[in-house]
mmCIF file of C-alpha atoms and ligand atoms in Angstrom:
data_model
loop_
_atom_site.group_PDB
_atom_site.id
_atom_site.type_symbol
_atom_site.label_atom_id
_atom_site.label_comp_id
_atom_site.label_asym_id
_atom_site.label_seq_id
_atom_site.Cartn_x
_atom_site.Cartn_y
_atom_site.Cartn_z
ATOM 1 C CA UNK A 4 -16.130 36.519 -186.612
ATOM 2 C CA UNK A 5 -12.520 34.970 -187.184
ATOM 3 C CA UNK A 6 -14.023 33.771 -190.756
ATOM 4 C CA UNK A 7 -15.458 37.451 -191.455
ATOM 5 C CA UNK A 8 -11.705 38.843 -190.688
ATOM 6 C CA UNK A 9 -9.624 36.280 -192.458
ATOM 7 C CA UNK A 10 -11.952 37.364 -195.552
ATOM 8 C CA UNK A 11 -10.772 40.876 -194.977
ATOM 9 C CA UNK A 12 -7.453 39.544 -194.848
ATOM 10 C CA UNK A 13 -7.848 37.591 -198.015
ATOM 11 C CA UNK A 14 -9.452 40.507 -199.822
ATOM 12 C CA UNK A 15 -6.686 42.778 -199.070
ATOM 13 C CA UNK A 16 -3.914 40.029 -200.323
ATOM 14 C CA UNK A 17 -6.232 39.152 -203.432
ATOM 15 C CA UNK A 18 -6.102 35.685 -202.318
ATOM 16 C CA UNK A 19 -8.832 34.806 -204.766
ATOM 17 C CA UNK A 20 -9.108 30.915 -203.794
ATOM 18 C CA UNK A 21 -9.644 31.608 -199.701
ATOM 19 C CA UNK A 22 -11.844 34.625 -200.558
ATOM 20 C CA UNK A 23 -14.293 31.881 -202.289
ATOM 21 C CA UNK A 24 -13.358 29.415 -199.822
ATOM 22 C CA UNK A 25 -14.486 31.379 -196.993
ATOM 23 C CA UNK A 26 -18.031 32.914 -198.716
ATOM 24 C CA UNK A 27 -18.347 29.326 -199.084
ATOM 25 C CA UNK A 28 -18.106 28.382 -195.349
ATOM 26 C CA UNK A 29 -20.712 31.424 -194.747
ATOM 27 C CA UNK A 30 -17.966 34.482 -193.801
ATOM 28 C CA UNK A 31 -20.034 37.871 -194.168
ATOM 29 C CA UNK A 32 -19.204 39.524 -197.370
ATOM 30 C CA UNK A 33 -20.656 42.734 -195.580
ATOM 31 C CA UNK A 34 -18.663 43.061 -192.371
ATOM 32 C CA UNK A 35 -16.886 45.827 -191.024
ATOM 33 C CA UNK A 36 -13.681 45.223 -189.457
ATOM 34 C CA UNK A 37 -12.072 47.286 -186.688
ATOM 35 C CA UNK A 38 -10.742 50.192 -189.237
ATOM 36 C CA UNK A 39 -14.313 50.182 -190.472
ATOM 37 C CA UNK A 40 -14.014 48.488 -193.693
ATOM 38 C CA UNK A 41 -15.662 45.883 -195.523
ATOM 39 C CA UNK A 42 -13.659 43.030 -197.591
ATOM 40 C CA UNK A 43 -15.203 44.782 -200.646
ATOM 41 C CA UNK A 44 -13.411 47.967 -199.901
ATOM 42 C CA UNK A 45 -9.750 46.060 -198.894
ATOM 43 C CA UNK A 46 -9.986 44.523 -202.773
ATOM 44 C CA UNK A 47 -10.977 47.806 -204.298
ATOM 45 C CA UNK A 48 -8.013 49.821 -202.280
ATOM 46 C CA UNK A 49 -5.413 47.116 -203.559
ATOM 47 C CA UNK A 50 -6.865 46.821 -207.030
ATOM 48 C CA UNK A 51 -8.243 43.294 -206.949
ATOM 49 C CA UNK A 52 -10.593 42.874 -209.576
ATOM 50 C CA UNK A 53 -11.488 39.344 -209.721
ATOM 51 C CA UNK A 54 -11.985 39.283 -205.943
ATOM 52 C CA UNK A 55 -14.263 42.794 -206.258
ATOM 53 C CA UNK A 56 -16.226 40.651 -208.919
ATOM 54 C CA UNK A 57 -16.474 37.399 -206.082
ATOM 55 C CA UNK A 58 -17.456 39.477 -203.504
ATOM 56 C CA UNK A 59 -20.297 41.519 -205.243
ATOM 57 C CA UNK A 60 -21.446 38.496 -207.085
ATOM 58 C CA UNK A 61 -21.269 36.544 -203.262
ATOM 59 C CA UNK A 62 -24.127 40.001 -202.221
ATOM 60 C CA UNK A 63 -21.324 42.773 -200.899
ATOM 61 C CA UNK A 64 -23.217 46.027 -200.901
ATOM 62 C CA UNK A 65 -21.620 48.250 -203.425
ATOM 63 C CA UNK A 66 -22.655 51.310 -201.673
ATOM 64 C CA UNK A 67 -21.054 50.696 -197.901
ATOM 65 C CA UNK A 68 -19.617 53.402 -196.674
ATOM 66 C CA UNK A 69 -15.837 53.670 -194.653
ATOM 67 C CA UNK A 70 -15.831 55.633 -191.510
ATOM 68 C CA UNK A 71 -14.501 58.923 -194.082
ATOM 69 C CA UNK A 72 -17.965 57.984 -196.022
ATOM 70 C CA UNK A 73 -15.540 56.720 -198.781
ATOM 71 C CA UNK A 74 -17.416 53.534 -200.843
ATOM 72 C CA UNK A 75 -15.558 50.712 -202.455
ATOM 73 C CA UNK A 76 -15.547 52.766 -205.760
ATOM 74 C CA UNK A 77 -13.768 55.595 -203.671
ATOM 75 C CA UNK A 78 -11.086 53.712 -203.014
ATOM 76 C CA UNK A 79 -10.804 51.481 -206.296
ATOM 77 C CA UNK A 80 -11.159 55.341 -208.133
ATOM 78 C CA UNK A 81 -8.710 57.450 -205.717
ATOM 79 C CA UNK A 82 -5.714 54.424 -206.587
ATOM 80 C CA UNK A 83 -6.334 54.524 -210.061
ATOM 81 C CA UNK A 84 -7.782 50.556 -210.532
ATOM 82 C CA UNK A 85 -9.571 50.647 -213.375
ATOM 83 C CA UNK A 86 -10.929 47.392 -213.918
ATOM 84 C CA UNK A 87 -12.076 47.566 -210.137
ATOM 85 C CA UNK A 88 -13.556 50.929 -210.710
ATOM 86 C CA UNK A 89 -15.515 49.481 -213.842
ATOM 87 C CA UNK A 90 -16.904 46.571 -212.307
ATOM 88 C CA UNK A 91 -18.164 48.667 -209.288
ATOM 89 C CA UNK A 92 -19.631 51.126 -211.357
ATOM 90 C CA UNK A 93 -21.648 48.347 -213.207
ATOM 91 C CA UNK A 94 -22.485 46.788 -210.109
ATOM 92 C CA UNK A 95 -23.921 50.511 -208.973
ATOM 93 C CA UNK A 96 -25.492 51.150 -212.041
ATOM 94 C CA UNK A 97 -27.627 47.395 -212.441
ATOM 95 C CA UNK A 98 -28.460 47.888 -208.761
ATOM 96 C CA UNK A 99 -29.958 51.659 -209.123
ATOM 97 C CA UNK A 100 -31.955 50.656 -212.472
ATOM 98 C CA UNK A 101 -33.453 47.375 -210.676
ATOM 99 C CA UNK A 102 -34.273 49.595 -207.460
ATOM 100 C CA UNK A 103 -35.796 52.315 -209.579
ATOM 101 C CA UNK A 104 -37.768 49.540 -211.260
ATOM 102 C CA UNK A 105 -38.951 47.948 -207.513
ATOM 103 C CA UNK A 106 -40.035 51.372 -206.771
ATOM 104 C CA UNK A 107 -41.567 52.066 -210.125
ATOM 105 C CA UNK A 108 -43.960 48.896 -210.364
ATOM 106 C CA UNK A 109 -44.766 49.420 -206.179
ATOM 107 C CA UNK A 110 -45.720 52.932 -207.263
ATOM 108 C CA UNK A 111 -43.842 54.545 -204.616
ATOM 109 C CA UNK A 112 -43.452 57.863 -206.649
ATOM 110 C CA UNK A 113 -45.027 60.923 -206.152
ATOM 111 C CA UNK A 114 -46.212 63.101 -203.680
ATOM 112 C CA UNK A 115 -42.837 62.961 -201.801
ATOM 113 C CA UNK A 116 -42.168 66.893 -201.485
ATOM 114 C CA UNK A 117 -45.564 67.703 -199.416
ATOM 115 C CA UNK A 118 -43.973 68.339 -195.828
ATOM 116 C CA UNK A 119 -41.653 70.668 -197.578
ATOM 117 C CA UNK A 120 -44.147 72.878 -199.222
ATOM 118 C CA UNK A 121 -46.136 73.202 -196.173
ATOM 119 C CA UNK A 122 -43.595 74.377 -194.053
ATOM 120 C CA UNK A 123 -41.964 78.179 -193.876
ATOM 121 C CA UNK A 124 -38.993 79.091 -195.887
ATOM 122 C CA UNK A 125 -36.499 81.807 -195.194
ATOM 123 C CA UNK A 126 -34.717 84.564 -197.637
ATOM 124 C CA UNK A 127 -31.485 85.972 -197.286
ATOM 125 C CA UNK A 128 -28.880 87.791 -199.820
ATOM 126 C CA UNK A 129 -26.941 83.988 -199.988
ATOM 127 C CA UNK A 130 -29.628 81.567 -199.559
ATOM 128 C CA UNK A 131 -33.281 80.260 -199.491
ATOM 129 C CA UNK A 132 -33.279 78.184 -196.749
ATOM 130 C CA UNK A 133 -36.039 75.408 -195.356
ATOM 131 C CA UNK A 134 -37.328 75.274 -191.455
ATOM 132 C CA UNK A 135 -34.898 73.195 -190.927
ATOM 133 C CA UNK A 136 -32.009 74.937 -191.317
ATOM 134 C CA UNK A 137 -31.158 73.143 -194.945
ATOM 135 C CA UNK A 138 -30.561 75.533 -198.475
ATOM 136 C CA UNK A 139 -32.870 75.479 -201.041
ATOM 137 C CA UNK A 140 -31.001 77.313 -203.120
ATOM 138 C CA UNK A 141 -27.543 79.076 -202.525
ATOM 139 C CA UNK A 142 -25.473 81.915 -203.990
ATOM 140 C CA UNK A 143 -22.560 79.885 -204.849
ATOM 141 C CA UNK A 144 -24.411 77.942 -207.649
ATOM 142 C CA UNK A 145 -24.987 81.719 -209.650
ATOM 143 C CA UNK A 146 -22.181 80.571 -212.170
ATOM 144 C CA UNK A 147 -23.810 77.242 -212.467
ATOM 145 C CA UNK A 148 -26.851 78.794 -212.970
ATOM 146 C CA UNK A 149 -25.695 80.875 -215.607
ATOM 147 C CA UNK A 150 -23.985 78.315 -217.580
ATOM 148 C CA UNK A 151 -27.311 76.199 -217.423
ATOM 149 C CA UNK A 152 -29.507 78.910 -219.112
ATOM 150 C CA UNK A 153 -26.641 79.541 -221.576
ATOM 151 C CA UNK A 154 -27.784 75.796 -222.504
ATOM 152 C CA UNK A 155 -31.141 75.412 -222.751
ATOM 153 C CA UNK A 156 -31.377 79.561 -224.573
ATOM 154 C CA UNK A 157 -29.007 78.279 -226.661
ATOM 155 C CA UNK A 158 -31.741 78.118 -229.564
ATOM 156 C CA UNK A 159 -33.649 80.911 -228.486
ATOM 157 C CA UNK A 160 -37.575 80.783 -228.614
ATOM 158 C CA UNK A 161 -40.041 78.986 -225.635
ATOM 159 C CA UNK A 162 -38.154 78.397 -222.277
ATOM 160 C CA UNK A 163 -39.356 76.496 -219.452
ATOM 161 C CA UNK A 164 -37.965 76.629 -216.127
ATOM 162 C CA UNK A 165 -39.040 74.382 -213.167
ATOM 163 C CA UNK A 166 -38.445 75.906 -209.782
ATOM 164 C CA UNK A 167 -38.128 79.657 -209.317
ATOM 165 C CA UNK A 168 -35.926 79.161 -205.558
ATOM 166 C CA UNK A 169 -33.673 82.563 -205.786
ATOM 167 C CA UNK A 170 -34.139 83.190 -209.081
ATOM 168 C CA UNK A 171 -30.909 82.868 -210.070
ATOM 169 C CA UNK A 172 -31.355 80.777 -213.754
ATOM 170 C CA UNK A 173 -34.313 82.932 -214.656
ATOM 171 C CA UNK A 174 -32.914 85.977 -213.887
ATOM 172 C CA UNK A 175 -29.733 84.426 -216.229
ATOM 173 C CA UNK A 176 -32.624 83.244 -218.578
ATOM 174 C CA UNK A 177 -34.269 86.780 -218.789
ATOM 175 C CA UNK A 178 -30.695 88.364 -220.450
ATOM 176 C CA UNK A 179 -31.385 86.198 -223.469
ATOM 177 C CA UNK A 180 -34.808 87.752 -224.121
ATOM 178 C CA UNK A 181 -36.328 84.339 -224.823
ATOM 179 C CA UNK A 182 -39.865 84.717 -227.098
ATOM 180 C CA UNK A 183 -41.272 83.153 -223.487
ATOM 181 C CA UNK A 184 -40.033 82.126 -220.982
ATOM 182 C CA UNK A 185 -42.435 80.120 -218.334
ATOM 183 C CA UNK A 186 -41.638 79.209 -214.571
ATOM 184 C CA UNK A 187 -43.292 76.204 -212.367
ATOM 185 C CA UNK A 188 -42.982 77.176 -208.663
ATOM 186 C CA UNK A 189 -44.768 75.171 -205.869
ATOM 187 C CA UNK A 190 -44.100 76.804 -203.120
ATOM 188 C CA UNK A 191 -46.609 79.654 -202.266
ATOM 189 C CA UNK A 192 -44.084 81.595 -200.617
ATOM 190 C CA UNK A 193 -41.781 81.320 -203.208
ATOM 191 C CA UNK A 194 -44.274 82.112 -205.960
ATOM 192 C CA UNK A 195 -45.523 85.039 -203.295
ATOM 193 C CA UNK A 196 -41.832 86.784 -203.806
ATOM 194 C CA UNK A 197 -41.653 86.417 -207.518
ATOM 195 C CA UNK A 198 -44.728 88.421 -207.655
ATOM 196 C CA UNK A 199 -43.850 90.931 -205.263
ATOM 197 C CA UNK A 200 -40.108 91.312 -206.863
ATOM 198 C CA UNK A 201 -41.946 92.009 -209.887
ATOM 199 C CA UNK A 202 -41.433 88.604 -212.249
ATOM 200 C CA UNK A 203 -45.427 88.974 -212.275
ATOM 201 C CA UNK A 204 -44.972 92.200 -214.829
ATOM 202 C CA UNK A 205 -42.366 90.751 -217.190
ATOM 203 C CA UNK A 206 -43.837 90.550 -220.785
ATOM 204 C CA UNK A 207 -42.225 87.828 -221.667
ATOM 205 C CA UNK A 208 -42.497 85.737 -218.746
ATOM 206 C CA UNK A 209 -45.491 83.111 -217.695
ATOM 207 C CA UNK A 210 -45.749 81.876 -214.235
ATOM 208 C CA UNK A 211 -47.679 78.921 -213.296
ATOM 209 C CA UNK A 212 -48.323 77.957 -210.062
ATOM 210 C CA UNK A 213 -48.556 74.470 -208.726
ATOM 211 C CA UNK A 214 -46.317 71.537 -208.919
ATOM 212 C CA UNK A 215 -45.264 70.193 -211.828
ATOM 213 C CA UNK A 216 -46.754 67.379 -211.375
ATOM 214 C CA UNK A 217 -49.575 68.991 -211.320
ATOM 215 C CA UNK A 218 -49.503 71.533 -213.869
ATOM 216 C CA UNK A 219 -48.368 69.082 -216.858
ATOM 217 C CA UNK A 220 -51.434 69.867 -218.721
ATOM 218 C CA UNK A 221 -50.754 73.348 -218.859
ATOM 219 C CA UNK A 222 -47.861 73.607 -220.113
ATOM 220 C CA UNK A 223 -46.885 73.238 -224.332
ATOM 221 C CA UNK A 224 -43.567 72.376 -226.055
ATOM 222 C CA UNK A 225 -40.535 74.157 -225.471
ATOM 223 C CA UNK A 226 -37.058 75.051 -227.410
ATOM 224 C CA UNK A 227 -35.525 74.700 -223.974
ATOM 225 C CA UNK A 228 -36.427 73.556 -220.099
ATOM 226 C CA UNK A 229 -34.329 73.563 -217.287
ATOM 227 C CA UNK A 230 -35.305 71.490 -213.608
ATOM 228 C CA UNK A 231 -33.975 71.813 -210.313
ATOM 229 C CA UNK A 232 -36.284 71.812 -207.812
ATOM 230 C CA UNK A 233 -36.274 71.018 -203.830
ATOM 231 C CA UNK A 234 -37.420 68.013 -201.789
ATOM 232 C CA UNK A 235 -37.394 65.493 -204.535
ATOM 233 C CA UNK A 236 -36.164 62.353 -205.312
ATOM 234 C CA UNK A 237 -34.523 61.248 -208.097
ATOM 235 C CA UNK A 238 -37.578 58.982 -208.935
ATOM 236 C CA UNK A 239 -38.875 62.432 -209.691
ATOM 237 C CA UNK A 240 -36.573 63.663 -211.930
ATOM 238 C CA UNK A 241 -36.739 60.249 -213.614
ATOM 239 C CA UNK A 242 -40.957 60.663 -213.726
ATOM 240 C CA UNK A 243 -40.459 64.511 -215.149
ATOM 241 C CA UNK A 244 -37.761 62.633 -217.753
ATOM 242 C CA UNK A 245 -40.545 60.732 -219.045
ATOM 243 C CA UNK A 246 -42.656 63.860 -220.060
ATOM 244 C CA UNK A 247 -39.909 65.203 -222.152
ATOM 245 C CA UNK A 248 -41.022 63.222 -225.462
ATOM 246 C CA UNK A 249 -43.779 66.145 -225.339
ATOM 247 C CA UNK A 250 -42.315 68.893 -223.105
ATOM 248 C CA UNK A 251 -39.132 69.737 -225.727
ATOM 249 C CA UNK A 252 -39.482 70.318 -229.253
ATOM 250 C CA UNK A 253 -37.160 67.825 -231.251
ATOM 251 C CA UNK A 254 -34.042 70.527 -231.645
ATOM 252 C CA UNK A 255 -34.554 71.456 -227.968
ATOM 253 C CA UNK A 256 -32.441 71.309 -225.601
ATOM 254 C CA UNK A 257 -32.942 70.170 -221.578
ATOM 255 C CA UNK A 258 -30.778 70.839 -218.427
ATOM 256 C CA UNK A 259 -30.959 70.076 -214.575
ATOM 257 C CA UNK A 260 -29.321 70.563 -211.980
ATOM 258 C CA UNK A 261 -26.923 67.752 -211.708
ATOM 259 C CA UNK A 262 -26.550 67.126 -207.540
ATOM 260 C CA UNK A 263 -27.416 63.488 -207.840
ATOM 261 C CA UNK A 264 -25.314 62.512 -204.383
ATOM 262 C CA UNK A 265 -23.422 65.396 -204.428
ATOM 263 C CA UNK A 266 -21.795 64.175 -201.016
ATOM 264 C CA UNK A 267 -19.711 61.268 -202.677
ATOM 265 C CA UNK A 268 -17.617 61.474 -205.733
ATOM 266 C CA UNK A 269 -17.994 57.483 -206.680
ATOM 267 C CA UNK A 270 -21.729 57.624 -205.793
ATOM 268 C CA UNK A 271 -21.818 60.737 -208.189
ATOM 269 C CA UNK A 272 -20.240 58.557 -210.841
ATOM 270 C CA UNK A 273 -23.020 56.022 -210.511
ATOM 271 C CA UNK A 274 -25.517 58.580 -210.842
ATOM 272 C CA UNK A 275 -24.523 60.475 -213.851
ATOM 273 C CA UNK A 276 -24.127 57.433 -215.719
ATOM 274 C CA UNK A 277 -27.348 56.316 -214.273
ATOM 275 C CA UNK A 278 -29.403 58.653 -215.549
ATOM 276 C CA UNK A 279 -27.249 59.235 -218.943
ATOM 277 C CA UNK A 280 -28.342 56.110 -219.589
ATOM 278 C CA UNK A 281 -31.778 56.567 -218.945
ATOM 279 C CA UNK A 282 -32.287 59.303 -220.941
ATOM 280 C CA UNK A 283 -30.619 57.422 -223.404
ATOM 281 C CA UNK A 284 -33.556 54.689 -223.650
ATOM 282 C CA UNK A 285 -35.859 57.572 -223.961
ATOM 283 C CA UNK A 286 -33.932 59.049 -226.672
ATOM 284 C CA UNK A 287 -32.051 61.582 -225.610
ATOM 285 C CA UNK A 288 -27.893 61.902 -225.747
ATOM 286 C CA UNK A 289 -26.103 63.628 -222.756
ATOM 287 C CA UNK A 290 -22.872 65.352 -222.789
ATOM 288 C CA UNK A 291 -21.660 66.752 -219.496
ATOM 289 C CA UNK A 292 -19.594 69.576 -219.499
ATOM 290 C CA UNK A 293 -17.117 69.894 -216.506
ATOM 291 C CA UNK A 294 -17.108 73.062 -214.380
ATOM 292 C CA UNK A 295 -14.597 73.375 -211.671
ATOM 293 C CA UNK A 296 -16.507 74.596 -208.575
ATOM 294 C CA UNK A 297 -13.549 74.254 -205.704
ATOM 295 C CA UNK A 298 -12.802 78.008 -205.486
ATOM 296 C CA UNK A 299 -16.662 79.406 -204.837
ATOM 297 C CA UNK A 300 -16.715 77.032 -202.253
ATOM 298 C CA UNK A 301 -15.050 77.852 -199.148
ATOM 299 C CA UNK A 302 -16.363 76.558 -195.882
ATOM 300 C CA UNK A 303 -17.212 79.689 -194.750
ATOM 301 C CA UNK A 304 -20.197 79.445 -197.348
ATOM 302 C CA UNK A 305 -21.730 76.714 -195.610
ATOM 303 C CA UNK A 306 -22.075 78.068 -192.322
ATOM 304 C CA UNK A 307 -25.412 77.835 -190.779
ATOM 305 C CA UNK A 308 -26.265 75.096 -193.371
ATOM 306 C CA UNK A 309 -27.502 71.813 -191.785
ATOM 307 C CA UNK A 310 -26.615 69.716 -194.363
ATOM 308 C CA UNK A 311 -24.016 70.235 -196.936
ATOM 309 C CA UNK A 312 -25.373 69.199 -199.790
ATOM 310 C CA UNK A 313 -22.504 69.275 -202.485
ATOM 311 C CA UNK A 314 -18.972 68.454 -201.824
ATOM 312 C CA UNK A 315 -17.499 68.036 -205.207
ATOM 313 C CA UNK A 316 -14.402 69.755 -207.096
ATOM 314 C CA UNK A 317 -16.022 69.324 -209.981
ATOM 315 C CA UNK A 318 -19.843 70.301 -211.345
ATOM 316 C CA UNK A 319 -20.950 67.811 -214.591
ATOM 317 C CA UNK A 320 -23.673 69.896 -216.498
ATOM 318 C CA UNK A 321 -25.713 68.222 -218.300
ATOM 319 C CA UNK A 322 -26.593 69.017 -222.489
ATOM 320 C CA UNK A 323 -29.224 66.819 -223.191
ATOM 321 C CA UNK A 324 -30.794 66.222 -227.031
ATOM 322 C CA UNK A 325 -33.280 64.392 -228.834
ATOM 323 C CA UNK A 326 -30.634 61.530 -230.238
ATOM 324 C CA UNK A 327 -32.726 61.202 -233.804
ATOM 325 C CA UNK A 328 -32.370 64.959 -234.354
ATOM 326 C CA UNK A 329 -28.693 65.282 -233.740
ATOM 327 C CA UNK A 330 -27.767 62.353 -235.669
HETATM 328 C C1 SAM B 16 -33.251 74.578 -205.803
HETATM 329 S S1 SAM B 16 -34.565 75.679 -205.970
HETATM 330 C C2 SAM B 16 -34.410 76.255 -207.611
HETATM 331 C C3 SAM B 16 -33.287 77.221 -207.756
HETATM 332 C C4 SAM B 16 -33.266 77.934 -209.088
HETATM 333 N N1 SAM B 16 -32.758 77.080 -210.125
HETATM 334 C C5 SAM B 16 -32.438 79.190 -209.021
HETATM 335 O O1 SAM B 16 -31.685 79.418 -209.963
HETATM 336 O O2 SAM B 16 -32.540 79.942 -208.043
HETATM 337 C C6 SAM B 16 -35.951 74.604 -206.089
HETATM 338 C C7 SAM B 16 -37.275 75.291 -206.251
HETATM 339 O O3 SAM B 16 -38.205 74.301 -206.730
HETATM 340 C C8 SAM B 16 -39.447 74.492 -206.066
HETATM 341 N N2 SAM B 16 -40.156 73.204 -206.103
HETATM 342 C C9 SAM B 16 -40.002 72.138 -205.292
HETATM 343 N N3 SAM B 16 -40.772 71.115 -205.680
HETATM 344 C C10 SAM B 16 -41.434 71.535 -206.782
HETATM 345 C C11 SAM B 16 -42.368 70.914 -207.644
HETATM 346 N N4 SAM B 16 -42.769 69.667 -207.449
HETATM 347 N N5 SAM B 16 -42.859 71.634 -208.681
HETATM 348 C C12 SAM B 16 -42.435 72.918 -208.889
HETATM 349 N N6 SAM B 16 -41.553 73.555 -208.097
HETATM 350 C C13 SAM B 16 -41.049 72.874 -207.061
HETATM 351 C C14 SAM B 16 -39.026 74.940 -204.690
HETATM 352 O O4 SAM B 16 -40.074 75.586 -204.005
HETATM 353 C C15 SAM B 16 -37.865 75.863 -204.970
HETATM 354 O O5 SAM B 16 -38.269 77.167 -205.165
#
């Protein structure tokens, strides 16, 4: 216990000979001290590099979280340490690709939205909300929406949306009179309310229900696709990634909606270099285009929400392209 706070002590000083010193007498590189921070988190607040390198390298967990829910990278980020920020972000990013790998070879993807589209959902004007009390979809995102199917009907012709929720992207979808325009929705009572609002009549518009997973053989080759569904992982979104070889054509384009931890700016980070860089092996560039979201978000929007699922200035949309074509 003395060792584990003398390392906090030596973390915060960027004493980088008692930091190894002390790893090397067994001090835990993953305690919390009284305020509720971890010797990885002292070194990232003051800017320590080397001794943010010692500790993750000694097994820190990148991802602890302070008693504000502010990781290392929060801190190193928020004081403007660069080097520290970089070499947390790394850290993040090799962790997340060798977890996603763990889960990919134990086959642990799938099936993982079942409960959800058993249970009942609820309408209202603002929100589609689960049984328990947590948004499917809210109002708020409308702009995001709209900037999304700007995107992928940016070349016009075959659009493919996954996940109906309020409607909000197709209905945005709709105003550029795409040749089609096909929707995946899983949930029956979802799908029941697009038919009954009408999206059932719409000449231009195909609905298949089922989940996507499901339904890949149906579908064809598209000038632009947009995801965002509910209840999924983002093993998921990583599995539908792998489709899009055959899903876009090779000038489409391909959106989704970009709440990969939503709740943490630094874990955010991670995430949308994460899966940049994924893409990337599969062959497809990502640019993400910032959209200030602070002033549609009051708290007031969030009442009656269980869980608040994006608490971000900033939204990162994502333009992604077939790399060969745009070269
Ligand atoms: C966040 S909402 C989509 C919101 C939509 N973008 C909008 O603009 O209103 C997610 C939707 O995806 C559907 N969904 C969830 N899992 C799915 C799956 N595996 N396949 C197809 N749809 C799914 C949900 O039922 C829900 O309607």
């Amino acid at each position: 216990m003395e060792e584990d706070h003398q390392l906090c002590e030596a973390a915060k000083s960027g004493d980088i000979n008692k930091v190894k010193t002390l790893i090397h007498s067994g001090a835990d590189v993953s305690y919390f001290d009284a305020e509720g921070l971890t010797p990885l988190m002292h070194a990232s607040k003051h800017g320590h590099a080397l001794v943010v390198k010692t500790l993750l390298e000694a097994g820190a967990p990148w991802n602890a979280l302070s008693p504000s829910n502010l990781s290392a990278g929060d801190f190193a980020m928020d004081a403007g340490y660069q080097e520290a920020f970089d070499i947390l972000l790394n850290a993040g990013i090799q962790t997340e690709l060798v977890l996603g790998n763990i889960a990919r070879k134990e086959n642990k993807i799938g099936d993982c939205n079942g409960d959800y589209l058993d249970d009942r959902v609820s309408f209202s004007e603002d929100k589609l909300m689960d049984s328990n009390s947590k948004a499917i979809m809210m109002a708020w995102e409308k702009p995001l929406m709209e900037a999304h199917a700007k995107a992928v009907c940016s070349g016009g012709g075959h659009i493919l949306n996954i996940g109906f929720g309020m409607g909000l992207v197709d209905t945005a979808i709709q105003q550029y009179a795409p040749v089609t325009h096909t929707i995946v929705e899983a949930h029956p009572e979802v799908y029941e309310r697009m038919l009954s609002t009408g999206w059932g009549e719409k000449d231009n518009v195909k609905i298949i229900f089922g989940r996507w997973q499901d339904i890949l053989p149906q579908l064809g080759s598209y000038d632009g696709i947009f995801f965002d569904t509910y209840g999924e992982y983002y093993e998921d979104l990583r599995e539908f990634h792998q489709h899009l070889p055959l899903l876009l054509k090779p000038a489409g384009i391909y959106s989704f909606f970009n709440g990969l931890c939503g709740g943490n700016a630094f874990f955010h980070v991670v995430y949308c270099n994460l899966v940049s860089l994924e893409l990337e092996n599969i062959g497809y560039s990502t640019q993400l285009i910032p959209l200030p979201v602070k002033d549609c978000l009051g708290e007031e929007v969030w009442e009656g929400v269980k869980h608040k699922y994006w608490q971000l200035d900033t939204y990162y949309l994502p333009v992604c392209q077939s790399i060969q074509h745009s070269e």
